PDB file of C-alpha atoms in Angstrom:
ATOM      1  CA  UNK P  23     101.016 109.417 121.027  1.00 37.00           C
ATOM      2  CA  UNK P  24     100.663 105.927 120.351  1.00 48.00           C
ATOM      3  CA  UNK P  25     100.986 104.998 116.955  1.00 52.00           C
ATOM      4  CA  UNK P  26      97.836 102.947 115.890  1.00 76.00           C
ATOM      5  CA  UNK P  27      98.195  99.983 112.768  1.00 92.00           C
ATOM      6  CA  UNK P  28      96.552 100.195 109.705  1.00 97.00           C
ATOM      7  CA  UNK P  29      94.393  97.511 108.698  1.00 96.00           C
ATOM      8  CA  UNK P  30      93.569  99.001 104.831  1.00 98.00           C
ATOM      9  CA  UNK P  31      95.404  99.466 101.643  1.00 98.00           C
ATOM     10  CA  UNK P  32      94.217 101.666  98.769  1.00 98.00           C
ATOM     11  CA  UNK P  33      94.820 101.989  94.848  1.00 98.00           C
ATOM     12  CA  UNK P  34      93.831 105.057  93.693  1.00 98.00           C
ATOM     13  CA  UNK P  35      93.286 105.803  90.099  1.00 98.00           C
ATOM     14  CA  UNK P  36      95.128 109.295  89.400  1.00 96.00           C
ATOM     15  CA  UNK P  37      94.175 109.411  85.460  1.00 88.00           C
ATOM     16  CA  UNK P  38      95.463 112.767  83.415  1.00 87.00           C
ATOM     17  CA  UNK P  39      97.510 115.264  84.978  1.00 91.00           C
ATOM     18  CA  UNK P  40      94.779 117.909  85.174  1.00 92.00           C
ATOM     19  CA  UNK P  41      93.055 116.139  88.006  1.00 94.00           C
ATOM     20  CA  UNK P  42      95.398 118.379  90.074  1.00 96.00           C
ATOM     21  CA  UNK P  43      93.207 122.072  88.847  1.00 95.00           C
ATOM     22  CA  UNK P  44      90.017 120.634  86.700  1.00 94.00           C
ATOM     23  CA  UNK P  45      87.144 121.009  89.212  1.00 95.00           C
ATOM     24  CA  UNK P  46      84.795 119.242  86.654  1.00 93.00           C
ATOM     25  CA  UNK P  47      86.292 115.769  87.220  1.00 95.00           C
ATOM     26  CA  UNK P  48      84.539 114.176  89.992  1.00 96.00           C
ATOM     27  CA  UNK P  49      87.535 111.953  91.175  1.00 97.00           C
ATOM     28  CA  UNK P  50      88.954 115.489  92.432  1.00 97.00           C
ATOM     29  CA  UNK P  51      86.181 116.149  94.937  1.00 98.00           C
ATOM     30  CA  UNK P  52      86.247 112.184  96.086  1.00 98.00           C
ATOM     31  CA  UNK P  53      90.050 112.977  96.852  1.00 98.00           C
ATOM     32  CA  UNK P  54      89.368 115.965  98.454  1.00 98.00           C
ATOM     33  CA  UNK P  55      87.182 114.333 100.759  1.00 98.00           C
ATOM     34  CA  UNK P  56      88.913 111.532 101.367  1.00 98.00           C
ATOM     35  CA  UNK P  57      90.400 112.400 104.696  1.00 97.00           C
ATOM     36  CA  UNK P  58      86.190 112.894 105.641  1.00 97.00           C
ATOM     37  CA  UNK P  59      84.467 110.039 104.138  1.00 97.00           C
ATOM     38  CA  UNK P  60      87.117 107.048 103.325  1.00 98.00           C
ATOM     39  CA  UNK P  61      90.393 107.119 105.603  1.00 98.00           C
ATOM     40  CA  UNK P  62      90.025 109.518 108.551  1.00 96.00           C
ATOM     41  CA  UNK P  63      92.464 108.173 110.863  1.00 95.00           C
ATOM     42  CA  UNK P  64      96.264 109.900 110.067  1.00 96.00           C
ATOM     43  CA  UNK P  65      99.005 107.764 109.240  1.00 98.00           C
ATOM     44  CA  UNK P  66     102.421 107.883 110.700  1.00 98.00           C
ATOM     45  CA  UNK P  67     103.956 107.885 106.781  1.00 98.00           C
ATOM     46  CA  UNK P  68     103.095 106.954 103.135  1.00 98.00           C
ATOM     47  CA  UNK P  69     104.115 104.511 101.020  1.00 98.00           C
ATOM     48  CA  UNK P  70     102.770 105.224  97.291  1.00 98.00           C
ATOM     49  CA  UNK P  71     103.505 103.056  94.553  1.00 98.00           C
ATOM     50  CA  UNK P  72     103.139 104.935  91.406  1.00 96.00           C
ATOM     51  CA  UNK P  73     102.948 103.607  87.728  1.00 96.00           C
ATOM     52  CA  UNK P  74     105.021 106.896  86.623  1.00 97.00           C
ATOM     53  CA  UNK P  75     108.296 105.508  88.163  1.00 98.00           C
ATOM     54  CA  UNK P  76     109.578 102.296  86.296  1.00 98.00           C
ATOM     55  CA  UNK P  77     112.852 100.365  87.249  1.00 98.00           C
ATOM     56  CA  UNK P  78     114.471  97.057  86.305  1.00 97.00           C
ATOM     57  CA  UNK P  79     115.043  96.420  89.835  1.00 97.00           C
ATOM     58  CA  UNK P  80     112.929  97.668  92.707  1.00 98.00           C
ATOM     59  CA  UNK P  81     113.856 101.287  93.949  1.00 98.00           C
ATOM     60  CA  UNK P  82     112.266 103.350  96.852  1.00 98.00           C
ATOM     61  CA  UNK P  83     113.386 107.319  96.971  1.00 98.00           C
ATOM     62  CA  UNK P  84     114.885 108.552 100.660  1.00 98.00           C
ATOM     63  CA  UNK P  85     114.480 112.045 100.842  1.00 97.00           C
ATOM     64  CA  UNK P  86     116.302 114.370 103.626  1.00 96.00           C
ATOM     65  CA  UNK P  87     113.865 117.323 103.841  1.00 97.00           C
ATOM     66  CA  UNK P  88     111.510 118.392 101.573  1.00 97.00           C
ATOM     67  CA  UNK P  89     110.089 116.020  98.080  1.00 98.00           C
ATOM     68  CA  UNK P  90     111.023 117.829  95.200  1.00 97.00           C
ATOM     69  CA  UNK P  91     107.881 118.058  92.985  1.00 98.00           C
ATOM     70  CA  UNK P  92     108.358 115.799  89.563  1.00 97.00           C
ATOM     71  CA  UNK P  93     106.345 117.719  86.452  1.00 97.00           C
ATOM     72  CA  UNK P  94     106.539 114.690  84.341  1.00 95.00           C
ATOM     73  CA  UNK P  95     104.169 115.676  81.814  1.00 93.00           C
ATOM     74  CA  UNK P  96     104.217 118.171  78.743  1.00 90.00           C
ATOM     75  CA  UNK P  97     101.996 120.234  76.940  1.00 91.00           C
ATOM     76  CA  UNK P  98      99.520 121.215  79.761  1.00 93.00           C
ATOM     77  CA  UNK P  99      98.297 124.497  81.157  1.00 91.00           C
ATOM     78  CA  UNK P 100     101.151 126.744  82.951  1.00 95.00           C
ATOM     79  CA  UNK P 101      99.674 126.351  86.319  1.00 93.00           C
ATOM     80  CA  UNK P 102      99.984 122.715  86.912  1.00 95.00           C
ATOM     81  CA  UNK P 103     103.716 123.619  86.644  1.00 97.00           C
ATOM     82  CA  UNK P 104     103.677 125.485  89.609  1.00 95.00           C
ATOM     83  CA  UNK P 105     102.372 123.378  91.430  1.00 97.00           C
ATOM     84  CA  UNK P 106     103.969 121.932  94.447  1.00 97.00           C
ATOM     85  CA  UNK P 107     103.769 118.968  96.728  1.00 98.00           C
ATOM     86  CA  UNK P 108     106.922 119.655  99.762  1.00 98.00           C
ATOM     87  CA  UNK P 109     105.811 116.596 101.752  1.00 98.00           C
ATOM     88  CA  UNK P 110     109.092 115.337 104.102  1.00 98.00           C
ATOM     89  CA  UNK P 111     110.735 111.937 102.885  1.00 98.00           C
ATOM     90  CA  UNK P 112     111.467 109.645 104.755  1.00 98.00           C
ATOM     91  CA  UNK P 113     114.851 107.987 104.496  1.00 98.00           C
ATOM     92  CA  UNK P 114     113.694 105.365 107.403  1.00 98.00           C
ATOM     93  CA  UNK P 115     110.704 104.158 106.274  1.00 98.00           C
ATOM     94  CA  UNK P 116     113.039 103.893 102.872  1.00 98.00           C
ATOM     95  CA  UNK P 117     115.272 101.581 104.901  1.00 98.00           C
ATOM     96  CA  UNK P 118     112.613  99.337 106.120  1.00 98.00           C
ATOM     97  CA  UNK P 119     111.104  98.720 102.903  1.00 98.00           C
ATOM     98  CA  UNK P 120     114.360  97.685 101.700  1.00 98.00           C
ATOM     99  CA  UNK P 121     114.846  95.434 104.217  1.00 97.00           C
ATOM    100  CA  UNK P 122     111.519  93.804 104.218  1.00 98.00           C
ATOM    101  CA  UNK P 123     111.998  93.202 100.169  1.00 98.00           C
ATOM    102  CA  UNK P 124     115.602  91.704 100.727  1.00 97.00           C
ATOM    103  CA  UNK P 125     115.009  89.618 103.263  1.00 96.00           C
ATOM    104  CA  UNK P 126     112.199  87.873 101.404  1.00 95.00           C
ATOM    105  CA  UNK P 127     114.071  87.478  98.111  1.00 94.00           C
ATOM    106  CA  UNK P 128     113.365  90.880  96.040  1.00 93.00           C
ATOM    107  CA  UNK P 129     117.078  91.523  95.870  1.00 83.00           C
ATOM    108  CA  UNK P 130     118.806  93.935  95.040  1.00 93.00           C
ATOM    109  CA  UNK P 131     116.912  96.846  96.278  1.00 97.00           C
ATOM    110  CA  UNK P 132     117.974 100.425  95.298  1.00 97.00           C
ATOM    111  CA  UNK P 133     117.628 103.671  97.576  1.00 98.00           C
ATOM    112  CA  UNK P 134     117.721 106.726  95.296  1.00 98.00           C
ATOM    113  CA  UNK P 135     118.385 109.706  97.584  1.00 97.00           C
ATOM    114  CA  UNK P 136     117.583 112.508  95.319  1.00 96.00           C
ATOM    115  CA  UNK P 137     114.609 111.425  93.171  1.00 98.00           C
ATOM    116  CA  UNK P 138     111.540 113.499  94.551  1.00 98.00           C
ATOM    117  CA  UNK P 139     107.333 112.653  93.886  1.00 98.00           C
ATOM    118  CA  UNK P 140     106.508 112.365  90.481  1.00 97.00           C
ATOM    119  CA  UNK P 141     102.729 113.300  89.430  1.00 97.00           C
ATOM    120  CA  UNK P 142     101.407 109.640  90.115  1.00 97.00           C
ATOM    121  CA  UNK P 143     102.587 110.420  93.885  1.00 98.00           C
ATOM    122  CA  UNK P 144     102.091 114.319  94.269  1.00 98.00           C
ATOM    123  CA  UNK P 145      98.829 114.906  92.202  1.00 98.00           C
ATOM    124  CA  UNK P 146      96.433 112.427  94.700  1.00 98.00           C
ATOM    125  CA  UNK P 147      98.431 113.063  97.471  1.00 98.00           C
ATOM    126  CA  UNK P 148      98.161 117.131  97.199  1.00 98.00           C
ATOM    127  CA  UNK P 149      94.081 116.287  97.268  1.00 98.00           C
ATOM    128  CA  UNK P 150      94.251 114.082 100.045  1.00 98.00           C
ATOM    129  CA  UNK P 151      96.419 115.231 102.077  1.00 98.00           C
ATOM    130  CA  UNK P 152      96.893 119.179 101.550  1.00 98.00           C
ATOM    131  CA  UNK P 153      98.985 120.395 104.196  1.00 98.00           C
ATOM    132  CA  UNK P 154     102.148 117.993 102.463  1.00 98.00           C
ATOM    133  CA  UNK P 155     102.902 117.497 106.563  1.00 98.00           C
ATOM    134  CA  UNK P 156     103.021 113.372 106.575  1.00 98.00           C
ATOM    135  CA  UNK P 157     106.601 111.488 105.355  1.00 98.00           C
ATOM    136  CA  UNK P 158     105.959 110.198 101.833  1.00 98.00           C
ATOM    137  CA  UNK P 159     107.905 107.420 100.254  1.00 98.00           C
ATOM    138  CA  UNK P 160     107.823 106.563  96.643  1.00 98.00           C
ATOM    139  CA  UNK P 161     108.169 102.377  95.636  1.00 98.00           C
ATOM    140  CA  UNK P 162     108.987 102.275  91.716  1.00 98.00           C
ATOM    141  CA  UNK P 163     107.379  99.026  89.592  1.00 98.00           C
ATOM    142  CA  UNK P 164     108.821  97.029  87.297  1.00 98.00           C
ATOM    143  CA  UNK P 165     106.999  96.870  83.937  1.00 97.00           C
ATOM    144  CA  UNK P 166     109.141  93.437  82.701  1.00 97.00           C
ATOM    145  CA  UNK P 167     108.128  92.010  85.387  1.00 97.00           C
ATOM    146  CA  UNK P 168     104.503  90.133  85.905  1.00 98.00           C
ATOM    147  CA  UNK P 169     101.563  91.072  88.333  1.00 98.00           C
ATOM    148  CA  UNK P 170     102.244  88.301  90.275  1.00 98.00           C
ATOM    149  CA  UNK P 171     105.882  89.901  91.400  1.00 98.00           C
ATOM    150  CA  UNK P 172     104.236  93.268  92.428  1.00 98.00           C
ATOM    151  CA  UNK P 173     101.463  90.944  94.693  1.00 98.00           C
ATOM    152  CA  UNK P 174     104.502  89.579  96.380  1.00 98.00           C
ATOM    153  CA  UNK P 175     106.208  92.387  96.750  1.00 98.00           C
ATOM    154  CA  UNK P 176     103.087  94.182  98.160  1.00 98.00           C
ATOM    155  CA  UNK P 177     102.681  90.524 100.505  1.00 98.00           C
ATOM    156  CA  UNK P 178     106.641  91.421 101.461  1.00 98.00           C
ATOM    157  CA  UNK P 179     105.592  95.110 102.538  1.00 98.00           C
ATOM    158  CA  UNK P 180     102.071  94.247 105.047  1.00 98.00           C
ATOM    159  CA  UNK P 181     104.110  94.319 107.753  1.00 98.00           C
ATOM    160  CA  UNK P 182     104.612  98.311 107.494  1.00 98.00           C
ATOM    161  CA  UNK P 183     100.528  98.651 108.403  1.00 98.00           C
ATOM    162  CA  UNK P 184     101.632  97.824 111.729  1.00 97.00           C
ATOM    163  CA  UNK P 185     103.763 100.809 111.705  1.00 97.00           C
ATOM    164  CA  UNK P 186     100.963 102.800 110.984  1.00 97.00           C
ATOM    165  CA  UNK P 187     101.978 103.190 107.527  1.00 98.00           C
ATOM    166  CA  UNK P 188      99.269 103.831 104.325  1.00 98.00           C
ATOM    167  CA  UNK P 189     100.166 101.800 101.427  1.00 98.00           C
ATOM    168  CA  UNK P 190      98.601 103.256  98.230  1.00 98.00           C
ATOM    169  CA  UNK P 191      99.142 102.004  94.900  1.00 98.00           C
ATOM    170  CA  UNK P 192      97.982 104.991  92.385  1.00 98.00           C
ATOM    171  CA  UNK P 193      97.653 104.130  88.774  1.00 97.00           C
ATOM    172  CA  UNK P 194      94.563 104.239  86.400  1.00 97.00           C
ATOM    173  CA  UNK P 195      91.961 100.759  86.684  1.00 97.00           C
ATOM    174  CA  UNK P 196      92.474 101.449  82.654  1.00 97.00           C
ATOM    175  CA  UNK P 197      94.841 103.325  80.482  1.00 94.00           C
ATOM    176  CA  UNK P 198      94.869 103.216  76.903  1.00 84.00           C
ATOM    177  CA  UNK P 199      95.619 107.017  75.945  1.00 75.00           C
ATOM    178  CA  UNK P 200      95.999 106.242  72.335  1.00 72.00           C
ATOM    179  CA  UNK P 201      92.295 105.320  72.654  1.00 73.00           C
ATOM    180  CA  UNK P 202      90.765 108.179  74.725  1.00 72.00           C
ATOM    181  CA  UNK P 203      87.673 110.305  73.421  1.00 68.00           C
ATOM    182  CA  UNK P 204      89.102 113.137  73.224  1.00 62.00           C
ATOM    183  CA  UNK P 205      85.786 114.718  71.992  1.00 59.00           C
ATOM    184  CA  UNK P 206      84.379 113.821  75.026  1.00 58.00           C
ATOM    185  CA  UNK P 207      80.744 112.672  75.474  1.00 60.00           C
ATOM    186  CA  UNK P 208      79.240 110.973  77.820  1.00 71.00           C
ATOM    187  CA  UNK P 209      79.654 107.295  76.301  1.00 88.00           C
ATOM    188  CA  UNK P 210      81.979 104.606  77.822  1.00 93.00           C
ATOM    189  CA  UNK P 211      83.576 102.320  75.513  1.00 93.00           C
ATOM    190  CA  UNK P 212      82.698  98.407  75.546  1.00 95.00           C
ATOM    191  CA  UNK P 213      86.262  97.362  76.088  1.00 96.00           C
ATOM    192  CA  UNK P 214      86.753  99.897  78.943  1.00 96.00           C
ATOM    193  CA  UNK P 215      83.185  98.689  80.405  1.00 97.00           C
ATOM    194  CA  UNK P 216      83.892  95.481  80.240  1.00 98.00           C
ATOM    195  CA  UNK P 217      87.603  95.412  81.873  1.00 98.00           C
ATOM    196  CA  UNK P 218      86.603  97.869  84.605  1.00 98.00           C
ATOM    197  CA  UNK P 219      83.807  95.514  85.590  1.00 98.00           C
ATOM    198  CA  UNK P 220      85.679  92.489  85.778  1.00 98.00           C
ATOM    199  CA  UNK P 221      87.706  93.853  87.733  1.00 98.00           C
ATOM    200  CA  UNK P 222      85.377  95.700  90.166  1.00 98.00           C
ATOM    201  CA  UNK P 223      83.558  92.333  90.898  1.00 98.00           C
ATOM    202  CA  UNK P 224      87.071  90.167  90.758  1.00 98.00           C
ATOM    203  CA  UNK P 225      88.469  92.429  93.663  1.00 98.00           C
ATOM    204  CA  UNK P 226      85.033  92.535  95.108  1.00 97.00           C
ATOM    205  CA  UNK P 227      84.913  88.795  95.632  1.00 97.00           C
ATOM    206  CA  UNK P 228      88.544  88.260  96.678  1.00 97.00           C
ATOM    207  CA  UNK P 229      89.513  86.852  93.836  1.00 97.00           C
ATOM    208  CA  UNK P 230      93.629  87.714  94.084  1.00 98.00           C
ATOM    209  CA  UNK P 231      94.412  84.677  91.633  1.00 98.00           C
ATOM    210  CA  UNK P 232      92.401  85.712  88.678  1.00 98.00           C
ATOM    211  CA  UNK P 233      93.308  89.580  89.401  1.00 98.00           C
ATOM    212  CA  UNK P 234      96.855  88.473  89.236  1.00 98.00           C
ATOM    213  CA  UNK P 235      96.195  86.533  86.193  1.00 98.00           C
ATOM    214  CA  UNK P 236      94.581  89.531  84.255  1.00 98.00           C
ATOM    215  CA  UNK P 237      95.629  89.459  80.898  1.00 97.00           C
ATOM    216  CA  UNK P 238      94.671  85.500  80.723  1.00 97.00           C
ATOM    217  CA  UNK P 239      91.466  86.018  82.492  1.00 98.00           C
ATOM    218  CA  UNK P 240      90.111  89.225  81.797  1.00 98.00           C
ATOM    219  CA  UNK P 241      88.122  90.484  79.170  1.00 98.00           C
ATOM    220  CA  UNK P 242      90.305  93.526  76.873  1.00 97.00           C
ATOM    221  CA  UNK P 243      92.922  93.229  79.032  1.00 97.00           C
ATOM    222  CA  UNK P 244      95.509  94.328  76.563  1.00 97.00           C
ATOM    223  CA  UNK P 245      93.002  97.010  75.006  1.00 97.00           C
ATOM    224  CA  UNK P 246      92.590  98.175  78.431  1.00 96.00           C
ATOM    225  CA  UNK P 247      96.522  98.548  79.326  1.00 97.00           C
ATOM    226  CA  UNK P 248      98.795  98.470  76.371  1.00 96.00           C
ATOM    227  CA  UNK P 249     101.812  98.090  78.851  1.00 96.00           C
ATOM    228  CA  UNK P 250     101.147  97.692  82.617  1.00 96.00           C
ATOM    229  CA  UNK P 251     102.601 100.256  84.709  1.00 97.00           C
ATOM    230  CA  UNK P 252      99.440 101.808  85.439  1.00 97.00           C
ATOM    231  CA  UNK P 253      97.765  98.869  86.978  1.00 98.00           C
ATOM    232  CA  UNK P 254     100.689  96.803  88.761  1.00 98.00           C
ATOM    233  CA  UNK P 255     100.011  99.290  91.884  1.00 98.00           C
ATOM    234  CA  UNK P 256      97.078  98.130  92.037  1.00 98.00           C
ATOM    235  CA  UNK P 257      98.478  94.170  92.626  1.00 98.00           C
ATOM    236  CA  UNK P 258     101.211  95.745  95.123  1.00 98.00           C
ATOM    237  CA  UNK P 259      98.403  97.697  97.597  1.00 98.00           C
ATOM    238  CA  UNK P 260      96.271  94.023  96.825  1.00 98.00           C
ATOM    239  CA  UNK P 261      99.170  92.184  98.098  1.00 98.00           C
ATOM    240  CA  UNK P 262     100.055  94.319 100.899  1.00 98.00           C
ATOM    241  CA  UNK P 263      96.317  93.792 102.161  1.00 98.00           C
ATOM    242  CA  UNK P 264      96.891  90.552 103.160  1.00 95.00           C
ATOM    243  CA  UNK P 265      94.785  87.297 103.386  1.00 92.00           C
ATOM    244  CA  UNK P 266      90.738  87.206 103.806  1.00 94.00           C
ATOM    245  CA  UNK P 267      89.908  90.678 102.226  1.00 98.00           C
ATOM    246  CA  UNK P 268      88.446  92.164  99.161  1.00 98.00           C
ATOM    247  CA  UNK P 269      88.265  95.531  97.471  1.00 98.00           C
ATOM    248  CA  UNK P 270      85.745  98.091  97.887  1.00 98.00           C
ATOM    249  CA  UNK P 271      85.281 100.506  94.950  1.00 98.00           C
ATOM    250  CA  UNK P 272      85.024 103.939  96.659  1.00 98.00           C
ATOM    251  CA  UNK P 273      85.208 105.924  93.947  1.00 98.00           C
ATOM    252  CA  UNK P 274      84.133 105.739  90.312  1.00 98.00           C
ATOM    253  CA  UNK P 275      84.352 107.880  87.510  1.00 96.00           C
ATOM    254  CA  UNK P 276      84.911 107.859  83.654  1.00 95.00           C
ATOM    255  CA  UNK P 277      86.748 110.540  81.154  1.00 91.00           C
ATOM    256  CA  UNK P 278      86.667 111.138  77.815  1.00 89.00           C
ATOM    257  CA  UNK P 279      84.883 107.601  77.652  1.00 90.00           C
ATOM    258  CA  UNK P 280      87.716 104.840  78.135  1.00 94.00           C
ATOM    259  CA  UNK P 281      89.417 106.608  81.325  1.00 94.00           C
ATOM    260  CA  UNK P 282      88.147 104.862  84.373  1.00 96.00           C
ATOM    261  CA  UNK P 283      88.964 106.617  88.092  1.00 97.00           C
ATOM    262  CA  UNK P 284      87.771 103.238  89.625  1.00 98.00           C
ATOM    263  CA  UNK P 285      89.754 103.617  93.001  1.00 98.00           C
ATOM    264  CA  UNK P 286      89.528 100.678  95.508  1.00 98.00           C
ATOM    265  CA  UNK P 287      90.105 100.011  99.607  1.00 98.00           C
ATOM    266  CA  UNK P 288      91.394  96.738 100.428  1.00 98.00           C
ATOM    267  CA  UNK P 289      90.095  95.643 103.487  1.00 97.00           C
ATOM    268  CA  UNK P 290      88.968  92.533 105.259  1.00 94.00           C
ATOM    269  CA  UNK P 291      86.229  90.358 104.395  1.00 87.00           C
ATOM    270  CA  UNK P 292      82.858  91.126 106.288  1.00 74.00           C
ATOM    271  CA  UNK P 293      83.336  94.825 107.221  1.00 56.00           C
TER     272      UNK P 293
END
């Protein structure tokens, strides 16, 4: 079979942990459909950058067989720990996204060989994909690091769309869990509001430069994300989309009333 590009790139916002068994949140049914209504064509592999897996240096995991399945959370119901997510690695597509970072100037690049999927890869991936039967590669981020490096390093990896590979970025669009509501309700907070929103109609209107530029530019940005490893996927799948397009929200969402599920598709301008 001919293997088809891929024009789009997605950041998907994974929240808590219990999106993989709470059938209340709504950003579980959008994943579960998301082979139906948002992405139906298969890709050849997966590249998934997740905020869960931070690094001084950039790392991608090559796995020979099955992903091992990462519970890197504690105090949650017994069974989300028995959950698991087998999908194949893939120590090639490993290889070329080393390559592609080295050769333009993200050097050095490590391969771990034994780290498998943690819950930033395996929880939206077991809704979207079920069946675990498509090669999944993890790219870690680098939290010292600005959101300018993770657009390059997303513009570095564009050329693996023409490989038919999906490039996800899978964070939260805001993620301040010391300010969550825990006793729930129904109202968002201003600062969440506010942040979400700028950056729903900065993405919507192409506006790379002032997404990049975030915590200068955008209102709460530090109340929204204390420390950034839950939104710098978002600036790699925005780089990796390449020139002339914009991000579609497909999905929103809040819980307990400063957790957004804002989830985006990158895609050219005009469609």
């Amino acid at each position: 079979m001919e293997n088809k590009g891929i024009k789009e790139t997605f950041y998907i916002s994974h929240g808590a942990p219990t999106l993989s068994i709470d059938d209340s949140l709504p950003a579980r049914h959008f994943l579960k459909s998301f082979q139906q209504k948002v992405f139906p064509e298969k890709p050849k592999a997966i590249l998934i950058i997740s905020g869960h897996w931070e690094t001084s240096e950039p790392a991608v995991n090559a796995i020979s067989g099955p992903s091992e399945t990462i519970h890197d959370f504690y105090g949650f119901p017994d069974p989300m720990y028995r959950l698991k997510y087998p999908a194949p690695g893939s120590p090639d597509l490993a290889d070329k996204v080393k390559q592609l970072l080295q050769k333009t100037g993200f050097g050095p690049v490590h391969v771990d060989r034994k780290r498998g999927l943690d819950h930033g890869a395996w929880v939206p991936l077991m809704l979207m994909y079920p069946a675990a039967d498509i090669p999944v590669c993890q790219l870690s981020v680098q939290t010292h690091k600005d959101a300018a490096h993770h657009y390059r390093i997303g513009k570095a990896l564009a050329p693996l769309k023409d490989d038919g590979v999906l490039i996800i970025g899978s964070g939260a669009a805001t993620h301040n869990l010391r300010a969550i509501h825990r006793q729930g309700g129904d109202s968002v907070a201003d600062w969440a509001y506010e942040f979400d929103n700028w950056i729903k109609e900065a993405l919507s209107e192409g506006r790379y430069e002032d997404v990049n530029d975030y915590e200068e530019k955008a209102p709460y940005a530090k109340v929204a994300h204390p420390r950034p490893d839950h939104f710098y996927p978002l600036h790699v799948a925005m780089g990796a989309a390449g020139e002339n397009t914009r991000g579609e929200l497909v999905h929103h969402s809040w819980s307990y009333g400063t957790l957004s599920y804002a989830s985006y598709k990158f895609t050219e301008k005009g469609e």
